[in-house]
Amino acid sequence: HLSSITNDKHKHTHKIRQFMLVNIICTSIPFVIVYLLSSYIASFYGPTFVGMPSVLKILTFITILESCSNVLKSDFLARGMNWHFFFLRLMRDVLLVVSVYIIYHFSGNENGAIKYSWCNVGASTIFLIVASFCYFINRNKIEE
């Protein structure tokens, strides 16, 4: 869909917005269900998984951020900007690894899953903001 309209700014912007809306809706519905049932779902894992409902809620929320970034990924790939997206993802992954290392190094290994989850939310949020910024910059390069 995106490859065929890369030279039409109006259609392209409309499709991106449409894809974003569909992705947000399609990931928000399961997120709400898992969020509400997280304690029940965590009970399947037994009593040794302390704090699992919180981790499950956070990691399920990340799917919304990742779904939106996948729309932008499709745009980058449709425009042949594979290396741009590669470097954006590389920066996101390096940010995640460095932040997890710093958190574990300075705060200990206690509650590791929840710390990792929050680092992942932070890295995914920053990535989505930067990818959106790059999208808007490159959107202006599309012909009318």
Tab-separated table of C-alpha atoms in Angstrom:
chain	number	residue	atom	x	y	z
A	1	HIS	CA	0.000	0.000	0.000
A	2	LEU	CA	2.685	2.499	0.932
A	3	SER	CA	5.078	1.760	-1.936
A	4	SER	CA	2.501	2.688	-4.563
A	5	ILE	CA	1.766	6.113	-3.039
A	6	THR	CA	5.201	7.292	-1.919
A	7	ASN	CA	5.050	10.248	-4.336
A	8	ASP	CA	1.589	11.497	-3.321
A	9	LYS	CA	1.914	13.404	-0.040
A	10	HIS	CA	-1.843	13.609	0.663
A	11	LYS	CA	-2.568	9.924	0.033
A	12	HIS	CA	0.567	8.859	1.832
A	13	THR	CA	-0.221	10.882	4.950
A	14	HIS	CA	-3.811	9.613	4.921
A	15	LYS	CA	-2.658	5.970	4.683
A	16	ILE	CA	-0.118	6.378	7.486
A	17	ARG	CA	-2.777	7.900	9.761
A	18	GLN	CA	-5.205	5.159	8.811
A	19	PHE	CA	-2.637	2.437	9.549
A	20	MET	CA	-1.728	4.065	12.856
A	21	LEU	CA	-5.353	4.205	13.942
A	22	VAL	CA	-5.992	0.585	12.984
A	23	ASN	CA	-2.840	-0.561	14.783
A	24	ILE	CA	-3.644	1.413	17.920
A	25	ILE	CA	-7.166	-0.022	18.058
A	26	CYS	CA	-6.062	-3.569	17.245
A	27	THR	CA	-3.400	-3.576	19.966
A	28	SER	CA	-5.338	-1.598	22.573
A	29	ILE	CA	-8.187	-4.089	22.761
A	30	PRO	CA	-5.961	-7.063	23.705
A	31	PHE	CA	-3.951	-4.765	25.997
A	32	VAL	CA	-7.077	-3.835	27.968
A	33	ILE	CA	-8.138	-7.487	28.201
A	34	VAL	CA	-4.707	-8.633	29.419
A	35	TYR	CA	-4.457	-5.632	31.746
A	36	LEU	CA	-7.761	-6.501	33.391
A	37	LEU	CA	-6.990	-10.223	33.569
A	38	SER	CA	-3.291	-9.963	34.460
A	39	SER	CA	-3.717	-11.368	37.977
A	40	TYR	CA	-5.733	-14.285	36.646
A	41	ILE	CA	-3.202	-14.956	33.873
A	42	ALA	CA	-0.308	-14.735	36.344
A	43	SER	CA	-2.018	-17.313	38.576
A	44	PHE	CA	-1.321	-19.949	35.895
A	45	TYR	CA	2.402	-19.527	36.571
A	46	GLY	CA	2.129	-20.315	40.267
A	47	PRO	CA	3.022	-18.404	43.418
A	48	THR	CA	6.759	-18.144	42.676
A	49	PHE	CA	6.257	-15.448	40.044
A	50	VAL	CA	5.949	-12.546	42.464
A	51	GLY	CA	4.990	-9.281	40.793
A	52	MET	CA	4.150	-10.915	37.486
A	53	PRO	CA	0.833	-9.059	36.959
A	54	SER	CA	2.691	-5.727	36.932
A	55	VAL	CA	5.317	-6.988	34.510
A	56	LEU	CA	2.631	-8.461	32.274
A	57	LYS	CA	0.737	-5.164	32.195
A	58	ILE	CA	3.844	-3.184	31.280
A	59	LEU	CA	5.109	-5.591	28.632
A	60	THR	CA	1.655	-5.817	27.064
A	61	PHE	CA	1.542	-2.005	26.850
A	62	ILE	CA	4.787	-2.086	24.873
A	63	THR	CA	2.939	-3.903	22.081
A	64	ILE	CA	1.008	-0.694	21.384
A	65	LEU	CA	4.241	1.277	21.022
A	66	GLU	CA	5.824	-1.422	18.871
A	67	SER	CA	2.762	-1.659	16.664
A	68	CYS	CA	2.893	2.071	15.965
A	69	SER	CA	6.619	1.932	15.256
A	70	ASN	CA	5.983	-0.924	12.811
A	71	VAL	CA	3.792	1.402	10.751
A	72	LEU	CA	6.690	3.832	10.552
A	73	LYS	CA	9.025	0.950	9.732
A	74	SER	CA	6.799	0.070	6.780
A	75	ASP	CA	7.011	3.665	5.609
A	76	PHE	CA	10.800	3.720	5.832
A	77	LEU	CA	11.033	0.435	3.933
A	78	ALA	CA	8.534	1.570	1.274
A	79	ARG	CA	10.711	4.612	0.617
A	80	GLY	CA	13.885	2.563	0.447
A	81	MET	CA	15.240	4.041	3.673
A	82	ASN	CA	16.283	0.688	5.128
A	83	TRP	CA	19.546	1.970	6.575
A	84	HIS	CA	17.841	4.894	8.299
A	85	PHE	CA	15.516	2.501	10.042
A	86	PHE	CA	18.341	0.093	10.830
A	87	PHE	CA	20.273	2.845	12.616
A	88	LEU	CA	17.163	3.983	14.493
A	89	ARG	CA	16.562	0.420	15.711
A	90	LEU	CA	20.229	0.010	16.545
A	91	MET	CA	20.116	3.161	18.686
A	92	ARG	CA	16.969	1.876	20.407
A	93	ASP	CA	18.565	-1.482	21.179
A	94	VAL	CA	21.797	0.091	22.424
A	95	LEU	CA	19.756	2.453	24.618
A	96	LEU	CA	17.849	-0.521	26.027
A	97	VAL	CA	20.982	-2.555	26.762
A	98	VAL	CA	22.816	0.396	28.330
A	99	SER	CA	19.836	1.441	30.452
A	100	VAL	CA	19.255	-2.125	31.682
A	101	TYR	CA	22.959	-2.457	32.530
A	102	ILE	CA	22.973	0.844	34.433
A	103	ILE	CA	19.774	0.001	36.323
A	104	TYR	CA	21.033	-3.442	37.329
A	105	HIS	CA	24.532	-2.233	38.126
A	106	PHE	CA	23.460	0.576	40.437
A	107	SER	CA	20.298	-0.837	41.970
A	108	GLY	CA	20.949	-4.544	42.308
A	109	ASN	CA	19.206	-7.528	40.814
A	110	GLU	CA	16.059	-7.325	42.891
A	111	ASN	CA	12.823	-6.903	40.893
A	112	GLY	CA	14.756	-7.396	37.656
A	113	ALA	CA	11.735	-8.126	35.488
A	114	ILE	CA	9.933	-4.927	36.423
A	115	LYS	CA	13.107	-2.870	35.930
A	116	TYR	CA	13.644	-4.426	32.506
A	117	SER	CA	10.005	-3.743	31.619
A	118	TRP	CA	10.295	-0.054	32.478
A	119	CYS	CA	13.565	0.255	30.555
A	120	ASN	CA	11.843	-1.328	27.585
A	121	VAL	CA	8.954	1.143	27.847
A	122	GLY	CA	11.414	4.029	27.949
A	123	ALA	CA	13.441	2.792	24.981
A	124	SER	CA	10.299	2.027	22.952
A	125	THR	CA	8.794	5.426	23.721
A	126	ILE	CA	11.963	7.300	22.783
A	127	PHE	CA	12.271	5.192	19.637
A	128	LEU	CA	8.678	5.947	18.604
A	129	ILE	CA	9.197	9.680	19.181
A	130	VAL	CA	12.453	9.750	17.177
A	131	ALA	CA	10.990	7.584	14.380
A	132	SER	CA	7.933	9.872	14.236
A	133	PHE	CA	10.198	12.913	14.053
A	134	CYS	CA	12.153	11.307	11.195
A	135	TYR	CA	8.886	10.442	9.464
A	136	PHE	CA	7.699	14.056	9.624
A	137	ILE	CA	11.024	15.347	8.336
A	138	ASN	CA	10.963	12.910	5.422
A	139	ARG	CA	7.254	13.452	4.763
A	140	ASN	CA	8.048	16.971	3.642
A	141	LYS	CA	10.259	15.521	0.925
A	142	ILE	CA	7.251	13.865	-0.751
A	143	GLU	CA	5.996	15.653	-3.833
A	144	GLU	CA	2.520	17.168	-3.893
